[in-house]
Short mmCIF file of C-alpha atoms in Angstrom, two decimals:
data_model
loop_
_atom_site.label_atom_id
_atom_site.label_comp_id
_atom_site.label_asym_id
_atom_site.label_seq_id
_atom_site.Cartn_x
_atom_site.Cartn_y
_atom_site.Cartn_z
CA MET T 1 -57.33 193.40 63.55
CA ARG T 2 -57.82 196.69 63.50
CA GLY T 3 -55.40 197.64 66.49
CA ALA T 4 -52.41 195.77 64.20
CA LEU T 5 -53.40 197.97 60.77
CA ALA T 6 -53.71 200.84 62.92
CA ARG T 7 -49.75 200.27 64.20
CA LEU T 8 -48.98 200.01 60.38
CA THR T 9 -47.47 202.93 58.31
CA ALA T 10 -50.01 204.40 56.32
CA ARG T 11 -47.99 203.15 53.20
CA GLN T 12 -48.10 199.32 54.32
CA ARG T 13 -51.34 199.52 55.20
CA MET T 14 -52.70 201.36 51.74
CA VAL T 15 -50.92 198.49 49.84
CA LEU T 16 -52.84 195.79 52.18
CA VAL T 17 -56.03 197.49 51.20
CA LEU T 18 -55.33 198.18 47.94
CA ARG T 19 -54.08 194.31 47.50
CA CYS T 20 -55.87 192.32 50.33
CA PHE T 21 -59.42 193.91 50.24
CA GLU T 22 -59.83 195.24 46.99
CA ASP T 23 -57.85 192.38 45.39
CA LEU T 24 -55.85 195.63 43.12
CA PRO T 25 -53.87 193.78 41.38
CA GLU T 26 -49.69 194.83 41.85
CA ALA T 27 -49.25 196.56 38.73
CA ASP T 28 -52.31 198.29 39.43
CA VAL T 29 -51.81 199.33 43.06
CA ALA T 30 -48.32 200.23 42.23
CA GLN T 31 -50.43 203.35 39.25
CA VAL T 32 -52.07 204.21 42.45
CA LEU T 33 -49.60 204.52 44.35
CA GLY T 34 -47.05 205.91 42.47
CA CYS T 35 -44.39 203.00 42.40
CA SER T 36 -42.92 200.36 40.89
CA VAL T 37 -44.35 196.54 41.03
CA GLY T 38 -41.27 195.73 42.81
CA THR T 39 -42.20 198.26 45.99
CA VAL T 40 -45.50 197.12 46.21
CA ARG T 41 -44.26 193.51 46.42
CA SER T 42 -41.76 194.06 48.77
CA THR T 43 -44.15 195.92 51.07
CA THR T 44 -46.84 193.91 51.10
CA HIS T 45 -44.22 190.81 52.02
CA ARG T 46 -42.94 193.25 55.08
CA SER T 47 -46.53 194.56 55.73
CA LEU T 48 -47.98 191.18 56.42
CA ALA T 49 -44.43 190.25 58.41
CA ARG T 50 -45.48 192.46 60.73
CA LEU T 51 -48.86 192.44 61.04
CA ARG T 52 -48.34 188.78 61.85
CA ALA T 53 -46.13 189.38 64.15
CA LEU T 54 -48.61 192.28 65.71
CA ALA T 55 -51.24 189.81 65.80
CA PRO T 56 -49.81 186.12 66.61
CA GLU T 57 -53.60 184.73 65.89
CA LEU T 58 -53.21 185.92 62.39
CA ALA T 59 -50.32 184.15 61.55
CA ALA T 60 -52.22 181.21 61.11
CA LEU T 61 -54.62 182.76 58.67
CA GLY T 62 -51.35 182.01 56.54
CA PRO T 63 -50.26 180.77 53.00
CA ALA T 64 -51.01 177.33 54.45
CA GLU T 65 -55.02 178.30 54.86
CA ALA T 66 -55.17 179.93 51.56
CA GLU T 67 -53.82 176.86 49.39
CA SER T 68 -56.49 174.88 51.04
CA GLN T 69 -59.32 176.83 49.71
CA PRO T 70 -60.64 176.06 46.17
CA PRO T 71 -58.69 178.66 43.69
CA ARG T 72 -61.35 181.92 42.32
CA ASP T 73 -61.79 181.77 38.63
CA PHE T 74 -60.86 184.79 36.69
CA SER T 75 -62.13 183.69 32.89
CA PRO T 76 -64.20 186.28 30.76
CA ALA T 77 -68.02 184.96 31.50
CA GLU T 78 -69.00 183.76 27.76
CA VAL T 79 -72.20 185.97 26.56
CA ARG T 80 -74.05 184.24 23.84
CA PRO T 81 -76.85 187.18 21.81
#
C-alpha cells in the first residue's frame, strides 16, 4: 500500500489521507486544501481508482466490503447532569 500511495500525486495522497485516514468530511478537506467540495469528490474518486490500478489487491476493499461493515453512529452522545 505504501508503494502505491507513493506513486500518487501529493494532492491525491493528501485528499485520501484527509478523507480516509483522518475521516474528515468533504467540506473540511476542501477548506484545508483551498478548493471546492466538487474538486475533493473528483480527486477522491480518481485517486481511489488509481490506487486500485496500482495495487490490484486493494480492489477487494472497494464499496462492496465497506457496505458489509456495520454503519458507524455519529450522533451526539446524550449528556445527563
